[in-house]
Short mmCIF file of C-alpha atoms in Angstrom, two decimals:
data_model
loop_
_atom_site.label_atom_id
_atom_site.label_comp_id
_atom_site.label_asym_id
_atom_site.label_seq_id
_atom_site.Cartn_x
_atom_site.Cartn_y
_atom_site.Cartn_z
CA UNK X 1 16.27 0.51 -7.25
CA UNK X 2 14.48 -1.70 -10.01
CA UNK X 3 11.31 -0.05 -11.22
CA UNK X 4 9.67 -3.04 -12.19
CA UNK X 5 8.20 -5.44 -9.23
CA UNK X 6 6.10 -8.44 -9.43
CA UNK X 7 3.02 -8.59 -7.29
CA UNK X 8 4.26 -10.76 -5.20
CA UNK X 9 7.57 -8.75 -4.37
CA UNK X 10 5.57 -5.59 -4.34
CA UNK X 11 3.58 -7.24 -1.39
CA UNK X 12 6.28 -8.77 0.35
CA UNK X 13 8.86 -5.50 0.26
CA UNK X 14 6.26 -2.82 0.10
CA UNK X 15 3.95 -3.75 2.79
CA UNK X 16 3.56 -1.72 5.84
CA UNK X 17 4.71 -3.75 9.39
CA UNK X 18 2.37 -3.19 12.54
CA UNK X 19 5.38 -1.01 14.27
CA UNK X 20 5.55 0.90 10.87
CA UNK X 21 2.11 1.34 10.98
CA UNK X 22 2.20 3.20 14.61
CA UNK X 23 5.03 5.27 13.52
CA UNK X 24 2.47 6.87 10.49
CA UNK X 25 -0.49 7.31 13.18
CA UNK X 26 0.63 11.21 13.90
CA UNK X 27 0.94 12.23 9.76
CA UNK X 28 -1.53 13.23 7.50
CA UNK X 29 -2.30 12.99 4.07
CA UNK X 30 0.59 13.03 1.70
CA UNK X 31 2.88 13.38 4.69
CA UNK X 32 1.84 10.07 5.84
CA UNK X 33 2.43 8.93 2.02
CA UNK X 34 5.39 10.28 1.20
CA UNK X 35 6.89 9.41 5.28
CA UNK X 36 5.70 5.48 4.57
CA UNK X 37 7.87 5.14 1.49
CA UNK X 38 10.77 6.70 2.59
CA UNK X 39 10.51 3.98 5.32
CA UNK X 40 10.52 1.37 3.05
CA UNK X 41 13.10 2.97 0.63
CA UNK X 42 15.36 3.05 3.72
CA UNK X 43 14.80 -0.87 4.12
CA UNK X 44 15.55 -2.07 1.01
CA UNK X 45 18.63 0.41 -0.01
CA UNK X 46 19.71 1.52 3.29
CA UNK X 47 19.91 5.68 1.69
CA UNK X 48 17.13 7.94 0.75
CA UNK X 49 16.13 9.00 -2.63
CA UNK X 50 17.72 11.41 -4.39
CA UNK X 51 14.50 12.08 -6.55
CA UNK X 52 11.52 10.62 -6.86
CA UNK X 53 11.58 8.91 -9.53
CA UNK X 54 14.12 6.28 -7.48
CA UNK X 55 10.66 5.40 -5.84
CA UNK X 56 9.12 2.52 -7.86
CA UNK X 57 5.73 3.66 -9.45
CA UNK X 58 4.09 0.61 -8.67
CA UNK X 59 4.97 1.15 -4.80
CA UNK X 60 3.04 4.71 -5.08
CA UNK X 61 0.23 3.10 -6.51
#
């Protein structure tokens, strides 16, 4: 996955859905973090990461 996004990309893929948002109602804290950007991960690559450094810095932010 490309590490560098612009902001409008970063919007557009990293953005949390209204049905995405309900799924992240029952997690806390970095659970709720960590669950959302596997979810997006998922979207875009169709795997997980292996590490997490495959997740895009600006995406954490």
């Amino acid at each position: 996955m490309r590490q560098e996004w612009e902001p409008e990309d970063l919007i557009e893929v990293w953005t949390l859905l209204e049905d995405e948002v309900v799924r992240l109602r029952n997690k806390t804290g970095a659970n709720r973090l960590g669950f959302a950007l596997l979810l997006k991960f998922f979207e875009v690559e169709a795997r997980f990461p292996e590490n997490a450094g495959e997740v895009p810095a600006p995406a954490v932010a």
